[in-house]
CSV table of C-alpha atoms in Angstrom, one decimal:
chain,number,residue,atom,x,y,z
X,1,MET,CA,17.6,2.8,-31.0
X,2,ILE,CA,19.1,-0.7,-30.9
X,3,VAL,CA,22.9,-0.7,-31.0
X,4,VAL,CA,25.3,-2.6,-32.2
X,5,LEU,CA,28.8,-4.2,-31.4
X,6,PRO,CA,30.0,-5.4,-32.9
X,7,PHE,CA,33.7,-7.7,-31.7
X,8,ASN,CA,36.0,-10.5,-32.5
X,9,SER,CA,38.8,-11.4,-31.1
X,10,LYS,CA,40.9,-12.9,-33.7
X,11,PHE,CA,39.6,-9.8,-36.0
X,12,LEU,CA,41.0,-7.6,-33.2
X,13,LYS,CA,44.4,-9.4,-32.9
X,14,LYS,CA,45.0,-9.6,-36.8
X,15,LYS,CA,43.4,-6.2,-37.7
X,16,TYR,CA,44.9,-3.9,-35.2
X,17,LYS,CA,47.8,-6.2,-33.9
X,18,LYS,CA,45.9,-6.2,-30.1
X,19,GLN,CA,47.9,-8.4,-27.9
X,20,ASP,CA,46.1,-11.0,-25.3
X,21,SER,CA,46.3,-9.5,-22.4
X,22,ASP,CA,44.4,-6.3,-24.3
X,23,ILE,CA,41.5,-8.7,-25.4
X,24,LYS,CA,41.1,-10.2,-21.6
X,25,LYS,CA,41.0,-7.0,-20.7
X,26,LEU,CA,38.2,-5.1,-23.3
X,27,ILE,CA,36.9,-9.0,-22.9
X,28,GLY,CA,36.5,-8.6,-19.1
X,29,GLU,CA,36.3,-4.7,-18.6
X,30,VAL,CA,35.5,-2.6,-21.6
X,31,VAL,CA,33.2,-4.3,-23.2
X,32,PRO,CA,31.2,-4.7,-20.0
X,33,ARG,CA,31.8,-1.5,-18.4
X,34,LEU,CA,30.3,0.2,-21.7
X,35,VAL,CA,27.1,-2.0,-21.8
X,36,GLU,CA,25.7,-1.2,-18.6
X,37,ARG,CA,26.5,2.3,-19.6
X,38,LEU,CA,24.7,1.4,-22.4
X,39,SER,CA,21.8,-0.4,-20.8
X,40,MET,CA,21.1,2.4,-18.2
X,41,ASP,CA,20.2,4.8,-20.4
X,42,ASP,CA,16.6,5.0,-22.4
X,43,ARG,CA,17.8,6.3,-25.3
X,44,ILE,CA,18.7,2.6,-26.1
X,45,ASP,CA,16.1,0.3,-26.9
X,46,GLY,CA,18.5,-2.4,-27.8
X,47,ILE,CA,22.3,-4.1,-27.7
X,48,GLU,CA,23.3,-6.5,-30.0
X,49,ILE,CA,26.4,-7.9,-29.3
X,50,PHE,CA,28.0,-8.9,-32.6
X,51,SER,CA,30.7,-11.7,-31.0
X,52,ASP,CA,33.1,-14.7,-31.3
X,53,ILE,CA,33.3,-14.2,-27.5
X,54,ASN,CA,30.0,-15.7,-25.5
X,55,PHE,CA,29.3,-12.6,-22.9
X,56,ASP,CA,26.3,-14.1,-21.4
X,57,LYS,CA,27.9,-14.4,-17.9
X,58,LEU,CA,29.8,-10.7,-18.8
X,59,VAL,CA,27.6,-8.1,-19.7
X,60,GLY,CA,24.5,-8.9,-17.1
X,61,LEU,CA,21.1,-9.6,-17.4
X,62,SER,CA,19.2,-6.9,-18.2
X,63,SER,CA,16.7,-7.7,-21.0
X,64,LYS,CA,17.8,-5.3,-23.4
X,65,ILE,CA,21.2,-7.4,-24.4
X,66,LYS,CA,21.2,-9.8,-27.1
X,67,ILE,CA,24.2,-11.6,-28.0
X,68,ILE,CA,24.6,-12.9,-31.7
X,69,LYS,CA,27.5,-15.2,-32.3
X,70,SER,CA,30.1,-13.9,-35.6
X,71,ASP,CA,32.1,-15.6,-37.8
X,72,THR,CA,34.5,-12.3,-38.5
X,73,GLU,CA,37.7,-13.4,-38.0
X,74,LYS,CA,39.0,-13.8,-41.8
X,75,MET,CA,37.2,-9.9,-42.4
X,76,THR,CA,40.1,-7.3,-42.1
X,77,VAL,CA,37.4,-4.8,-43.4
X,78,ALA,CA,35.0,-2.5,-40.5
X,79,GLU,CA,32.5,-2.9,-43.5
X,80,ASP,CA,32.4,-6.3,-44.8
X,81,VAL,CA,32.2,-7.0,-40.7
X,82,ILE,CA,28.9,-5.0,-40.4
X,83,VAL,CA,27.7,-6.6,-43.9
X,84,SER,CA,28.2,-9.7,-42.3
X,85,TYR,CA,25.9,-8.4,-39.6
X,86,ILE,CA,23.7,-7.9,-41.6
X,87,ASN,CA,23.1,-10.6,-43.5
X,88,SER,CA,22.9,-13.1,-40.4
X,89,THR,CA,20.9,-11.6,-37.7
X,90,GLN,CA,18.2,-10.6,-41.4
X,91,CYS,CA,18.6,-6.9,-40.0
X,92,LYS,CA,15.4,-4.8,-40.1
X,93,GLN,CA,15.9,-1.6,-38.9
X,94,ALA,CA,15.6,1.1,-41.1
X,95,THR,CA,18.6,2.9,-39.1
X,96,LEU,CA,21.4,1.2,-38.2
X,97,VAL,CA,24.1,2.3,-35.2
X,98,ILE,CA,27.3,0.4,-35.3
X,99,TYR,CA,29.5,1.2,-32.3
X,100,ASN,CA,32.8,0.3,-32.5
X,101,PRO,CA,33.8,-0.8,-28.3
X,102,LEU,CA,37.2,0.4,-28.4
X,103,PHE,CA,36.4,4.1,-28.2
X,104,PRO,CA,33.8,2.6,-25.0
X,105,PHE,CA,33.2,7.0,-24.0
X,106,VAL,CA,31.1,8.1,-26.7
X,107,SER,CA,28.5,10.5,-25.8
X,108,ILE,CA,25.4,8.5,-25.8
X,109,LYS,CA,23.5,12.1,-26.4
X,110,LYS,CA,25.4,13.0,-29.6
X,111,MET,CA,25.5,9.4,-31.0
X,112,ASP,CA,21.3,9.7,-30.4
X,113,THR,CA,21.3,13.0,-32.2
X,114,LEU,CA,23.2,12.0,-34.9
X,115,PHE,CA,21.2,8.8,-34.9
X,116,GLN,CA,17.6,11.1,-34.9
X,117,ARG,CA,19.3,13.3,-37.9
X,118,VAL,CA,19.9,9.6,-39.7
X,119,SER,CA,16.6,8.5,-38.6
X,120,ASN,CA,15.2,11.7,-39.6
X,121,GLY,CA,16.5,11.9,-43.5
X,122,PHE,CA,18.5,14.7,-43.0
X,123,VAL,CA,21.6,12.6,-43.9
X,124,ASN,CA,22.1,9.3,-45.4
X,125,SER,CA,24.6,8.4,-42.9
X,126,GLY,CA,27.1,9.3,-40.1
X,127,ILE,CA,30.6,7.8,-39.9
X,128,GLY,CA,33.6,7.9,-37.4
X,129,SER,CA,32.1,11.1,-35.6
X,130,TYR,CA,29.4,13.6,-35.0
X,131,PHE,CA,29.7,17.6,-36.0
X,132,ASP,CA,26.9,19.9,-34.0
X,133,HIS,CA,27.8,22.6,-36.3
X,134,GLN,CA,29.5,22.3,-40.1
X,135,SER,CA,31.8,25.0,-39.5
X,136,LEU,CA,35.3,23.8,-38.2
X,137,ASN,CA,36.1,26.6,-36.9
X,138,ASP,CA,33.4,26.4,-34.9
X,139,GLU,CA,34.4,28.4,-31.2
X,140,ASN,CA,32.5,25.5,-29.8
X,141,MET,CA,33.6,22.6,-31.6
X,142,ALA,CA,34.8,21.1,-28.9
X,143,LEU,CA,31.0,20.9,-27.4
X,144,ASN,CA,29.5,19.7,-30.5
X,145,TYR,CA,32.4,17.1,-32.0
X,146,ASP,CA,32.8,14.0,-30.6
X,147,PRO,CA,35.6,11.8,-31.6
X,148,GLY,CA,34.2,8.6,-31.1
X,149,ILE,CA,34.2,5.7,-33.5
X,150,ILE,CA,30.4,5.4,-34.2
X,151,SER,CA,28.3,4.8,-38.1
X,152,VAL,CA,24.5,5.4,-38.3
X,153,ILE,CA,23.8,4.0,-41.4
X,154,ASN,CA,20.5,4.7,-43.5
């Protein structure tokens, strides 16, 4: 599974009203630690950081990491950022995993399960979160629900 991390500092400032201090913390701490966590997992084949920031010296030397220059600062809709990524990379992946780095604690296991369900044709997409069971009344919902923001599309 290849995970795409879209990160544009100008987009974050405009869309989410993030301050410079928030952006610096995301760039210097959150994204590098997230990339390190993802790159150490065998289920992750690659991490593509789609960004206006040069993360080369911040995210380590793993061969799994690829940094792609983005030009998404004028966009205010996440779907437009995804389309921009697909167009700029000529994406060849059948199943695309988009991971919002503002939510760095998404379970890789649950992300992989969702990826497998989409890849194997059980569902066409999974957007926002993952439910292991269909029922909202499931007594183990806390164990089967990951509120982190991910999108898996086919």
